[in-house]
Coordinates of C-alpha atoms and ligand atoms in Angstrom, one line a residue:
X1 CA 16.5 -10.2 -26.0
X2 CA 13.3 -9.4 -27.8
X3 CA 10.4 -8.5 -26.2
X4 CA 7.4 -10.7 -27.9
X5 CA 4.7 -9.6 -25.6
X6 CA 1.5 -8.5 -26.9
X7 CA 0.5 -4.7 -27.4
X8 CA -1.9 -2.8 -25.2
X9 CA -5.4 -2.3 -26.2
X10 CA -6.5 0.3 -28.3
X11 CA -8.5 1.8 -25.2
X12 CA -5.3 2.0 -23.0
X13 CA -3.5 3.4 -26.1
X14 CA -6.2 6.2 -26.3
X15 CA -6.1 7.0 -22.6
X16 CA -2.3 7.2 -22.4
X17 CA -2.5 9.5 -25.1
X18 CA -4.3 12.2 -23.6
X19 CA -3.5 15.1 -21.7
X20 CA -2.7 14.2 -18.6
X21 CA -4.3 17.1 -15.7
X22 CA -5.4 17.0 -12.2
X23 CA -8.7 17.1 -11.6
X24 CA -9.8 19.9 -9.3
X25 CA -13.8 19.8 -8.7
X26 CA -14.6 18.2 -11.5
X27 CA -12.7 19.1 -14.4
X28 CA -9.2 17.9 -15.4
X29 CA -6.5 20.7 -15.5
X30 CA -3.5 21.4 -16.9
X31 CA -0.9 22.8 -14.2
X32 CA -0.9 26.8 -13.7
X33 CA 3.0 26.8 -14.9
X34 CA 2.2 24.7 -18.0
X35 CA 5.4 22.1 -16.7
X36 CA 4.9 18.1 -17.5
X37 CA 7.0 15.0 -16.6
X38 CA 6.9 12.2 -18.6
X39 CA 5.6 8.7 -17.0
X40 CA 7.7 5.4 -17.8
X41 CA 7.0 1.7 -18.3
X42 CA 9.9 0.4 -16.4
X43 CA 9.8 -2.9 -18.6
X44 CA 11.2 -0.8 -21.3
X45 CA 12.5 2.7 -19.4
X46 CA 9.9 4.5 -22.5
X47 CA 7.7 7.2 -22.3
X48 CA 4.2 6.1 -22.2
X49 CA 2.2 9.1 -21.1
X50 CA 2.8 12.9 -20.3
X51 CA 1.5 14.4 -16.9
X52 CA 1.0 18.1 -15.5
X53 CA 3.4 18.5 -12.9
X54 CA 1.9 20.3 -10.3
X55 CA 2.3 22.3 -7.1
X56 CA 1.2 24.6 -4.2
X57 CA -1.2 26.6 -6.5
X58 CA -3.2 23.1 -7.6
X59 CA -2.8 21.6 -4.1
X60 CA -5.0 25.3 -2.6
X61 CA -7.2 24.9 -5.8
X62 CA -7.8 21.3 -4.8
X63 CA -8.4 21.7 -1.0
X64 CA -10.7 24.7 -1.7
X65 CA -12.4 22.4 -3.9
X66 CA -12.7 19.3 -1.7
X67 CA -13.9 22.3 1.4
X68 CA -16.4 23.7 -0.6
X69 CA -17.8 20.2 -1.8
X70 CA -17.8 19.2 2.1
X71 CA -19.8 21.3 2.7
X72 CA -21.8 21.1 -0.1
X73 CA -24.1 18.4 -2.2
X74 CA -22.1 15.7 -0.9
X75 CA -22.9 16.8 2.8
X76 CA -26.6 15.7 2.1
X77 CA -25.8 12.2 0.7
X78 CA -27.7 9.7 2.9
X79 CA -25.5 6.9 4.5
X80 CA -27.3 4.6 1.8
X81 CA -26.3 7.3 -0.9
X82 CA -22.6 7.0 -0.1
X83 CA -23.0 2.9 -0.1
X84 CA -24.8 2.7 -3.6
X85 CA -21.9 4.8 -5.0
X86 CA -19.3 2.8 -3.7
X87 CA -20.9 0.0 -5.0
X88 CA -20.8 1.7 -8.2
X89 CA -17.5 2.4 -8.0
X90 CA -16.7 -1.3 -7.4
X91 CA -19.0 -2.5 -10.5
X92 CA -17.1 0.1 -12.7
X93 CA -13.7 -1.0 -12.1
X94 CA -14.6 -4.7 -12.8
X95 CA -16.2 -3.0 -15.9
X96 CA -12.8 -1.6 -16.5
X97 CA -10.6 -4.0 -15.7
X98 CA -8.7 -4.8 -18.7
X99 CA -8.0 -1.4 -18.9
X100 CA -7.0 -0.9 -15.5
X101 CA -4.8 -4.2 -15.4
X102 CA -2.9 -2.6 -18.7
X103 CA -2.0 0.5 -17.0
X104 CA -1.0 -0.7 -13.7
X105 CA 1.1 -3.3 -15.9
X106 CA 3.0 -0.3 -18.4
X107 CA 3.0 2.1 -15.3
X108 CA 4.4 0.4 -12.4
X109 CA 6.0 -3.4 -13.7
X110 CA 3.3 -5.6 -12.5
X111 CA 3.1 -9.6 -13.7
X112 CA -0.3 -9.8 -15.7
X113 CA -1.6 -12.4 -13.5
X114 CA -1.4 -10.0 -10.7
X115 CA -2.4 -7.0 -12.0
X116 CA -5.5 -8.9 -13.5
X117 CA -6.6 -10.6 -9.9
X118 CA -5.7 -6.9 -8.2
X119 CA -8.2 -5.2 -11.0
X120 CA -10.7 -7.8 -11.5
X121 CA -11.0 -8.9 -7.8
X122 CA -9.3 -7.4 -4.9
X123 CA -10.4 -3.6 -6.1
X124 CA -14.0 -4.3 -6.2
X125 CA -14.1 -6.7 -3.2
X126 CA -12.3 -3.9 -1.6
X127 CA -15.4 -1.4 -2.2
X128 CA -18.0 -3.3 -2.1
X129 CA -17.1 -4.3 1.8
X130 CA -16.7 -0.8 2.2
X131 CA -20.2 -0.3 0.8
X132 CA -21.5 -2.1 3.1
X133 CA -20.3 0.1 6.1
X134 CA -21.9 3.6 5.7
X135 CA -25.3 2.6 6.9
X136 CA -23.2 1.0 10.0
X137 CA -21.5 4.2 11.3
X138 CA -23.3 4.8 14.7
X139 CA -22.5 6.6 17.8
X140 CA -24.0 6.3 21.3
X141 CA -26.4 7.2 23.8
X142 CA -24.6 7.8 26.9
X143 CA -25.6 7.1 30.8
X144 CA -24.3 11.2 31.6
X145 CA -26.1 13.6 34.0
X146 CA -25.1 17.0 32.5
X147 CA -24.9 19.5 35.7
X148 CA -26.5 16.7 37.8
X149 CA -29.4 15.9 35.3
X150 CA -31.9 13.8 36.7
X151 CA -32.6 10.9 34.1
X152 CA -35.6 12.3 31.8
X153 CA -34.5 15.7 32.1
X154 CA -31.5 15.4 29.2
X155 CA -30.2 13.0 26.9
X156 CA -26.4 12.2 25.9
X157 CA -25.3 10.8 23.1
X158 CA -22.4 10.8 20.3
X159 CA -22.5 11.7 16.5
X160 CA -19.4 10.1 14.2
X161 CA -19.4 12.6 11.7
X162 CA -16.8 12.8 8.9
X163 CA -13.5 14.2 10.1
X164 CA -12.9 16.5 6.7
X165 CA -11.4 17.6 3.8
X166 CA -8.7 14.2 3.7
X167 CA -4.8 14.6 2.4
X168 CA -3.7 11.6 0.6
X169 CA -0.4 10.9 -0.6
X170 CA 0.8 7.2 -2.2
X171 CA 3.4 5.2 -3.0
X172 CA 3.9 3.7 -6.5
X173 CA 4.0 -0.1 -6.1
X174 CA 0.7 -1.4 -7.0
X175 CA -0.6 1.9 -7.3
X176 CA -4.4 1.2 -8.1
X177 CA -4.8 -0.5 -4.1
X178 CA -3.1 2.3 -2.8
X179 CA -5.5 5.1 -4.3
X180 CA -8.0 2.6 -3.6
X181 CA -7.1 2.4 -0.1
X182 CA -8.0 6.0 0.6
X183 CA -11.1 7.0 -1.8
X184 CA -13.5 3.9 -0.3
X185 CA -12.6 5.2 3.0
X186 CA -12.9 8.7 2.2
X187 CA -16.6 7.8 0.7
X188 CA -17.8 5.3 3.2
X189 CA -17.5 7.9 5.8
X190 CA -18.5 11.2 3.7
X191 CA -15.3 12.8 3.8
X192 CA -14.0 14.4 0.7
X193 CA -10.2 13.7 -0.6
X194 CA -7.2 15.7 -2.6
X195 CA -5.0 12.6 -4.2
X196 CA -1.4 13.1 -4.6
X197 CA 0.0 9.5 -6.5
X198 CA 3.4 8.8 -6.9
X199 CA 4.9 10.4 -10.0
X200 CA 6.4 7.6 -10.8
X201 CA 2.8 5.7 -11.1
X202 CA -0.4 8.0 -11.5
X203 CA -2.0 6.3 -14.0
X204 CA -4.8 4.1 -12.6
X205 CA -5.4 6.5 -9.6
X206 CA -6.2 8.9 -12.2
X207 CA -8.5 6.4 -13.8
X208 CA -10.0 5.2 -10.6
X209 CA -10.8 9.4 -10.0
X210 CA -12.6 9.4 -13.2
X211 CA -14.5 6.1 -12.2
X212 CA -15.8 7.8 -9.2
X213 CA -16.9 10.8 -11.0
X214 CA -19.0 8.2 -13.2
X215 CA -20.7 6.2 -10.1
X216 CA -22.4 9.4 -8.8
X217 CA -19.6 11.0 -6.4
X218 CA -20.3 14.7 -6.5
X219 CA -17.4 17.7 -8.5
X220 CA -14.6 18.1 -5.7
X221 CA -15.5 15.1 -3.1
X222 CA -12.4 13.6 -4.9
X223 CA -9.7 15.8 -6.4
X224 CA -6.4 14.1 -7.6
X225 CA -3.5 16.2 -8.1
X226 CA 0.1 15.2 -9.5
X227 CA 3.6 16.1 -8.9
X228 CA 6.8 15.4 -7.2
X229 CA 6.4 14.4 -3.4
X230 CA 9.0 17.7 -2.6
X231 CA 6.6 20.2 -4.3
X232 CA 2.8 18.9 -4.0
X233 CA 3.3 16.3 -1.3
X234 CA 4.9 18.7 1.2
X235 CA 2.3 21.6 -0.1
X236 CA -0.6 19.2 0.4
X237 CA 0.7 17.7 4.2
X238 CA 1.7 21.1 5.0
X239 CA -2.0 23.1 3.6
X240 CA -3.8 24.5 6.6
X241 CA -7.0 23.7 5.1
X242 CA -6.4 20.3 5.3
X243 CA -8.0 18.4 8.4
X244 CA -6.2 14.9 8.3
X245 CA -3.4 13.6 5.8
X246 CA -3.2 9.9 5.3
X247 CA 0.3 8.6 3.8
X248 CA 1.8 5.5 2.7
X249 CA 5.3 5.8 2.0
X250 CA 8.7 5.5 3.4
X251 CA 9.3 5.8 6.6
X252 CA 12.0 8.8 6.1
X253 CA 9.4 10.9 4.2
X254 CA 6.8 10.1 6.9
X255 CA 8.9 12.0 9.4
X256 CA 8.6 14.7 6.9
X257 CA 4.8 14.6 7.0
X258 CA 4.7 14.6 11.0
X259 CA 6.6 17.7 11.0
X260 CA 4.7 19.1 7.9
X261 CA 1.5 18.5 9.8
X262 CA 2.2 19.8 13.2
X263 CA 1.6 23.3 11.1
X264 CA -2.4 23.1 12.0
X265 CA -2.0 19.7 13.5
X266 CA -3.8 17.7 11.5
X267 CA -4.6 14.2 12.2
X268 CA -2.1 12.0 10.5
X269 CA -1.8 8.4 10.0
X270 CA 1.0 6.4 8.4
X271 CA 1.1 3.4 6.4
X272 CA 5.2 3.3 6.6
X273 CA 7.9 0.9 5.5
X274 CA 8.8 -2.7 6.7
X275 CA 11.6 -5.5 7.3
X276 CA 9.5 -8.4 7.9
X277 CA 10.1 -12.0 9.5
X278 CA 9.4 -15.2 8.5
X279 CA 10.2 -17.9 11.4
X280 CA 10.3 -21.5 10.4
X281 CA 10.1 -24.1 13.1
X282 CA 11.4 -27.5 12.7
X283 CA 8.4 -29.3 12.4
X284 CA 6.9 -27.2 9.5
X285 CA 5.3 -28.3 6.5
X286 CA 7.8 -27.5 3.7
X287 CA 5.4 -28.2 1.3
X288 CA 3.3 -25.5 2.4
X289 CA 7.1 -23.1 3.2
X290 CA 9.0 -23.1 0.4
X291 CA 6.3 -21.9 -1.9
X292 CA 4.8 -19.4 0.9
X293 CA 8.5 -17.9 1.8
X294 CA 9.3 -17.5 -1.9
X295 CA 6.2 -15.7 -2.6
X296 CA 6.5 -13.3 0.1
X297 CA 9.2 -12.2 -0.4
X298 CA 9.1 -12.2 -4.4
X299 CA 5.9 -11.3 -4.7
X300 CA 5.8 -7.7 -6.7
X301 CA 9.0 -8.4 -6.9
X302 CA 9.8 -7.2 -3.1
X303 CA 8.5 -4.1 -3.9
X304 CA 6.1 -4.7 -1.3
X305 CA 5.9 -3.0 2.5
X306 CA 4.7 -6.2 4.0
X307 CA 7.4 -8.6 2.2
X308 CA 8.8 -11.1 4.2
X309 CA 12.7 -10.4 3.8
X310 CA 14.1 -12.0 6.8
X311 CA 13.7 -16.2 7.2
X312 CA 14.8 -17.6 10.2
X313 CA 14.6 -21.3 9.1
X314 CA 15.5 -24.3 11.7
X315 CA 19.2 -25.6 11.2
X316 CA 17.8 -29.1 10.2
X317 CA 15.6 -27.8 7.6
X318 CA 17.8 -24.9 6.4
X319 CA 19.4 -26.8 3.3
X320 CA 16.3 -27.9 2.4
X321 CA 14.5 -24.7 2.4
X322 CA 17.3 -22.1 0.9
X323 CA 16.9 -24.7 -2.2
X324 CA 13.6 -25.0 -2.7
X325 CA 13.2 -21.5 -2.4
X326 CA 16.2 -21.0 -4.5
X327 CA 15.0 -23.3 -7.3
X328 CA 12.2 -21.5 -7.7
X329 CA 13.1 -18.1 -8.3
X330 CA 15.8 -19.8 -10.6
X331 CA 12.9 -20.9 -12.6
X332 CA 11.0 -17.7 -12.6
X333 CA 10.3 -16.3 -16.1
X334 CA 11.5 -12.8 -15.8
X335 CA 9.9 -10.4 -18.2
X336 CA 7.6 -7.3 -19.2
X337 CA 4.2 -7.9 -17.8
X338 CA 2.5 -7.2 -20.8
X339 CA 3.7 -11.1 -21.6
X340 CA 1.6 -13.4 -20.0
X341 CA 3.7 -16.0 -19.2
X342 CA 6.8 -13.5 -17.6
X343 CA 5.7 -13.9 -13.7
X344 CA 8.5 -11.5 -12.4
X345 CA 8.3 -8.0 -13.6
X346 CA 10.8 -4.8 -13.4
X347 CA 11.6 -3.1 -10.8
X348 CA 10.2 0.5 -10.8
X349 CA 13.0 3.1 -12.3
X350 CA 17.1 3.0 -12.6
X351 CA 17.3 4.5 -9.4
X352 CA 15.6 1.4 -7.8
X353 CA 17.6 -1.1 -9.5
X354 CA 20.8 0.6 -8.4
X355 CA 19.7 0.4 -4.5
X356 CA 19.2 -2.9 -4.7
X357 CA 22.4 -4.1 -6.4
X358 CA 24.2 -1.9 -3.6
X359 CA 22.5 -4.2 -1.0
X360 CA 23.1 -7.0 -2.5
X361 CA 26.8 -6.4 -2.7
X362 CA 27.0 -4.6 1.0
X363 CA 26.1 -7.6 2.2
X364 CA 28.7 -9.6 0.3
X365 CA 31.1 -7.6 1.4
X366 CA 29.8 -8.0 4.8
X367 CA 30.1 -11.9 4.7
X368 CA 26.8 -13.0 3.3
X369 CA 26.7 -16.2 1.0
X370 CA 24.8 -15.6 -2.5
X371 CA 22.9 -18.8 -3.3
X372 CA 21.1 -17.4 -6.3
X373 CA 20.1 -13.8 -7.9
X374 CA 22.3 -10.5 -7.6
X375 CA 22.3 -9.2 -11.3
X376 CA 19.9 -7.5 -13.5
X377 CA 19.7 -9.7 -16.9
X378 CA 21.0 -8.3 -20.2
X379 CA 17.5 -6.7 -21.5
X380 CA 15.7 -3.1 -21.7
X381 CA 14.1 -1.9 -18.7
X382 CA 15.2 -2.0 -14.8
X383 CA 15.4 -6.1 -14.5
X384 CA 16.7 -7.5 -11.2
X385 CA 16.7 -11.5 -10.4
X386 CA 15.5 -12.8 -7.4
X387 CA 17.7 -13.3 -4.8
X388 CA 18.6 -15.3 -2.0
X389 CA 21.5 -14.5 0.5
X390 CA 22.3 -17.1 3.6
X391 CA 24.6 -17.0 6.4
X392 CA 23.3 -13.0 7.0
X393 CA 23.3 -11.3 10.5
X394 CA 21.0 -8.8 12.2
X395 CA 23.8 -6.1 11.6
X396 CA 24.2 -6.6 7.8
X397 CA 23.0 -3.7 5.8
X398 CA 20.6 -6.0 3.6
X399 CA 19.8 -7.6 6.3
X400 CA 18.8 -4.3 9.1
X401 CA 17.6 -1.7 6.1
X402 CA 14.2 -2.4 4.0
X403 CA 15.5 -3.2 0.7
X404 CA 12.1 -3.0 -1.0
X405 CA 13.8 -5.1 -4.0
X406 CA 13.3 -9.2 -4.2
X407 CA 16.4 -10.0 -1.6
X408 CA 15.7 -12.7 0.8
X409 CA 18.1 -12.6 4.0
X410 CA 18.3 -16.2 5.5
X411 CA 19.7 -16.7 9.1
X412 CA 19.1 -20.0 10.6
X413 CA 19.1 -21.6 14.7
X414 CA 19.1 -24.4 16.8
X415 CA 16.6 -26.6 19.0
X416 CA 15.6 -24.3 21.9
X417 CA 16.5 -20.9 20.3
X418 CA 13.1 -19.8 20.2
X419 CA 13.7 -17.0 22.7
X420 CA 16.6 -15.4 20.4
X421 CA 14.5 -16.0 17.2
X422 CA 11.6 -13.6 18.5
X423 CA 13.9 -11.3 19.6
X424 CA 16.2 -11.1 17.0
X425 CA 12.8 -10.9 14.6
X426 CA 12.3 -7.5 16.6
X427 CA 15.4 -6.0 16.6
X428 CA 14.3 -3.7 13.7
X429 CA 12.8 -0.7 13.5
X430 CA 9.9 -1.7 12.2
X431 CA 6.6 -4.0 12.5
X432 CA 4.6 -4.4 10.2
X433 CA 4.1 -7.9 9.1
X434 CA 5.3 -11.1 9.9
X435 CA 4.8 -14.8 9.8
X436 CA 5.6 -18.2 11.7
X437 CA 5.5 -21.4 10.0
X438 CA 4.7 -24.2 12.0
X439 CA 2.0 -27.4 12.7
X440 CA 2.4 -26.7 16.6
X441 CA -0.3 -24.1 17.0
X442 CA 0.9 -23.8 20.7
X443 CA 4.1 -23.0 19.2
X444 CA 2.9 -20.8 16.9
X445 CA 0.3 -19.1 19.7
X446 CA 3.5 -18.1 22.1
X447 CA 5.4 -16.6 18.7
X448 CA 2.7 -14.7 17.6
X449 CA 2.3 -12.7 20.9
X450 CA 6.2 -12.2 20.8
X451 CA 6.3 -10.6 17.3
X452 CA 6.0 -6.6 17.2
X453 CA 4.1 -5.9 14.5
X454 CA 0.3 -5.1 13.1
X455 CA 0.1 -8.4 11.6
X456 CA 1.4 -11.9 12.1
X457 CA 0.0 -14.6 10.5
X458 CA 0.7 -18.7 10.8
X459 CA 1.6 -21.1 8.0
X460 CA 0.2 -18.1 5.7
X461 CA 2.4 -14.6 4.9
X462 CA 0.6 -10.9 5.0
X463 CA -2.9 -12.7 4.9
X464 CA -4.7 -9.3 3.1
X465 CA -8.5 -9.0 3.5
X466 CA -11.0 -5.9 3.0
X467 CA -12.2 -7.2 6.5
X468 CA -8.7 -7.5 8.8
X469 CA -7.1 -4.7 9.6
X470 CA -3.8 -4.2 8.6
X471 CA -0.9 -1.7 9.6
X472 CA 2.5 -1.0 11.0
X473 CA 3.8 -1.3 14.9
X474 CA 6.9 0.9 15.6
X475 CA 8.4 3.2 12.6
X476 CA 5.8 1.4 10.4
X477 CA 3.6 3.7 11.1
X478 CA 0.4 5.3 13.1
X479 CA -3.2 4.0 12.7
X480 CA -4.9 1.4 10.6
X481 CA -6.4 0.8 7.2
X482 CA -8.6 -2.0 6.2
X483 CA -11.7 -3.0 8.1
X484 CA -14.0 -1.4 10.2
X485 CA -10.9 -0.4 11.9
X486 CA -10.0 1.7 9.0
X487 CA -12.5 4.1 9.0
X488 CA -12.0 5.1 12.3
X489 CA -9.2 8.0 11.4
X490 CA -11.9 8.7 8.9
X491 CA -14.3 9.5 11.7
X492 CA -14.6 12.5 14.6
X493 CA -17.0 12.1 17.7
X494 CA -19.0 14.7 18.9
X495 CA -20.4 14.2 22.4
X496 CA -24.2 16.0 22.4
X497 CA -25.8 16.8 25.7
X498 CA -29.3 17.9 25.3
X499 CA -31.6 19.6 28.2
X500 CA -34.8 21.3 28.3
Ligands
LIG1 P1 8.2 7.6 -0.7 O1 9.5 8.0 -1.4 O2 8.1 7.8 0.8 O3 7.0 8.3 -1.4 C1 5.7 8.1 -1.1 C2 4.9 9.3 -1.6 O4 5.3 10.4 -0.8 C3 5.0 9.6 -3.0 O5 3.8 10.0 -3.6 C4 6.1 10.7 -3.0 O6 6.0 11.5 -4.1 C5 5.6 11.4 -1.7 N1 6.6 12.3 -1.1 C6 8.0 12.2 -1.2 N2 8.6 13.2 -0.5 C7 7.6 14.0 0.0 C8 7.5 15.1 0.9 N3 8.6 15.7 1.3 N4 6.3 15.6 1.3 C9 5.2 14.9 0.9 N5 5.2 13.9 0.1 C10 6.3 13.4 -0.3 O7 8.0 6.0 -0.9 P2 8.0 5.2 -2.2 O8 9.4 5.0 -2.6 O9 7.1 5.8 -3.2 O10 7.3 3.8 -1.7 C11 8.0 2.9 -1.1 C12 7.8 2.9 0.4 O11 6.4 2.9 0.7 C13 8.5 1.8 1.1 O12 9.1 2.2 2.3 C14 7.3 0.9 1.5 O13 7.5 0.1 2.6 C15 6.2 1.9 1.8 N6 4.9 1.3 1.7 C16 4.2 1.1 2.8 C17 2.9 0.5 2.7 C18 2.1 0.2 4.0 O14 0.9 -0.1 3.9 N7 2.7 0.2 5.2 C19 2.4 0.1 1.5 C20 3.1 0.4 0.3 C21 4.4 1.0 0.5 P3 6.9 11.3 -5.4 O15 7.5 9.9 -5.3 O16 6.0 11.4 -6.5 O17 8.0 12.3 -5.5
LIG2 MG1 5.7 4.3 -14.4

């Protein structure tokens, strides 16, 4: 097959073409041992860019960096400081965008509709309602009587003050949100950040870093540093100078973090994988399901933590549904998202690819009925259809491990099953996301309180706002991000007792 699709600008050509560092208060570095790895564009398996490789010895230069910068410039920054910068930051990357959007499109596979909306709209939404918070972070005056204080003779109160030099580490689907996800955080509440992206990915978080630089934020507040996750991941979530690490990953290498952590027990929190449901009572609007249950669980092509991967679809509508679903990702254009009109992109390496075959065909083996999907199409690059699997069972491999590929499990029931739907939608490890599809809001009241998992959302999958909060129940994970919510594991309170 020959790919058609249109060339990169010449401003993405240039920035791929430089030397790749990590920037470490300020300036971009190359790593101490002089070692690269190359970067792919997993639409073609090329080379597009050379990065340092770095380790221990960047991570401490980093986290000295991001100390000294605490407790430096960026300490006096008023709240309305930090909120004009963010707002900067936001105005920058819609400045940006195109650039941006080409990146995250060679880098990590994205559809160019997507990766334009995420880069044109959903990044500077996202800090712009963080701008808005700084001047909002308040503590408290507090009703105490220190030592049996008589009121007028002392005052109580809390101060929220930043919780420190902040440990990130990130996944590599949709890259750009995830470094997003931790820098307007990071700023809002006056904390200062080292960045370790995926390897697979660093592209646009390395971008976004230079953004920041540009909108005001002070050498060292944010440090990026790249490498494998088993040399600067483990030396960053492991660094005693480190006061809080926040992750998004797997939930295997989470485990790794807790335990890496526990060293000077930092605070952690954990954005972690998923396996989520999609219930569909009988009465839903299939107008409104076929379309939603495809996206979800297509959308980036499953490589997505909140991807609904297990539909529980009423018996009488079951046919009905697997078709429609199954028609459209038979009509999906599968291609490089540097071509407009592909709106399924690859998957992210070989490695990838090859997990998700294997699921596909455990769960043949196990009995599963393929409806469409299951083979990666004859072209360049790490390709893999969509695909649809009915008659699966909470004990099938696809069906009990996150895939994080586009495989949809279908299982369906009968009138009066609800009881076994919610509980067979919990029997997983995880709980992240979820979704009921119904027009009895009753109905879909009592299902939403069943299902174990930071978000649930009716006639509507993973409903993502700057303003909800969002995070994982269960192994999916510790704490929150989005929302005022997440800038609380930003944030430490210091109760002040004052007499005289
Ligand atoms: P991953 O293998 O856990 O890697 C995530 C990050 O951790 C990468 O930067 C990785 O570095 C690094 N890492 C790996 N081993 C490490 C170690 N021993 N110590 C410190 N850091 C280490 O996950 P992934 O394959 O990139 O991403 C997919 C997973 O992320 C899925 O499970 C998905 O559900 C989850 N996810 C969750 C959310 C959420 O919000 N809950 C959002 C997106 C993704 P390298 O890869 O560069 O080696
Ligand atoms: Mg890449």
């Amino acid at each position: 097959m020959t790919d058609t699709s249109p060339g990169p600008s010449r401003t993405t050509l240039d920035f791929l073409g430089r030397e790749h560092g990590h920037l470490i208060n300020g300036r971009w570095r190359p790593s101490v041992s002089g070692e690269t790895f190359d970067v792919q564009d997993p639409a073609t398996g090329g080379c597009i860019a050379r990065v340092a490789a770095g380790g221990a010895a960047e991570i401490d230069a980093a986290v000295r960096a991001a100390r000294a910068a605490l407790e430096g410039p960026w300490s006096r920054f008023t709240a309305a400081q930090r909120s004009a910068v963010l707002w900067k930051v936001a105005d920058l990357v819609q400045r940006d965008h195109q650039l941006l959007c080409e990146l995250e499109i060679l880098d990590s596979g994205l559809p160019a509709s997507l990766a334009g909306y995420i880069c044109a709209t959903v990044v500077p939404e996202f800090f712009r309602y963080y701008a808005g918070w700084p001047t909002k972070i308040e503590g408290a005056t507090v009703p105490a009587s220190p030592q049996g204080k008589l009121p007028g003779e002392s005052l109580s109160f809390t101060l929220r003050e930043p919780i420190g030099v902040v440990g990130a580490i990130t996944p590599w689907n949709s890259p750009l949100p995830m470094a997003m996800l931790k820098i307007a955080p990071v700023l809002a509440t006056g904390c200062t950040l080292v960045l370790k992206p995926a390897e697979l990915a660093p592209l646009t978080a390395m971008r976004l870093a230079e953004i920041c630089a540009e909108a005001g934020v002070p050498d060292g507040v944010i440090n990026l540093v790249n490498g494998t996750g088993e040399s600067a991941g483990a030396a960053l979530a492991a660094h005693p100078g480190v006061d809080k690490i926040a992750f998004t990953g797997s939930t295997e290498v989470g485990r790794l973090i807790v335990r890496a952590a526990a060293s000077n027990l930092k605070k952690v929190t954990l954005e972690l994988g998923g396996k989520s449901p999609m219930m569909v009572l009988a009465d839903a609007d299939l107008e409104q399901v076929i379309p939603g249950a495809a996206r979800a669980c297509f959308f980036l092509q499953g490589q997505n933590c909140m991807a609904g991967t297990r539909l529980f679809v009423h018996e009488r509508i079951h046919d009905k549904v697997v078709e429609g679903i199954a028609s459209i990702a038979r009509a999906m254009k599968i291609g490089p998202g540097m071509d407009p009109s592909s709106d399924f992109g690859p998957l992210i390496s070989a490695r990838q690819r090859e997990r998700v075959a294997g699921y596909v065909e455990a769960g043949r083996r196990e009995g599963a009925e393929l409806v469409c999907g299951g083979r990666s199409p004859a072209r360049p690059g790490y390709f893999f259809e969509p695909t649809v699997l009915i008659r699966t069972r909470n004990d099938m491999t696809p069906v009990s491990q996150e895939i994080f590929g586009p495989v949809l499990c279908v299982q369906s029931f009968g009138d009066g099953d609800l009881d076994s739907v919610a509980r067979d939608a919990n029997s997983t490890v995880y709980g992240l996301s979820g979704s009921v599809w119904t027009r009895d809001l009753g109905c879909a009241m009592q299902m939403v309180r069943r299902i174990d998992a930071g978000q649930v959302s009716v006639n509507i999958h993973a409903a993502i706002d700057p303003a909800m909060p969002f995070g994982g129940n269960k192994q999916s994970g510790w704490g929150r991000e989005f929302g005022k919510e997440g800038l609380e594991p930003y944030l430490k309170t210091k109760g002040v007792s004052m007499t005289w």
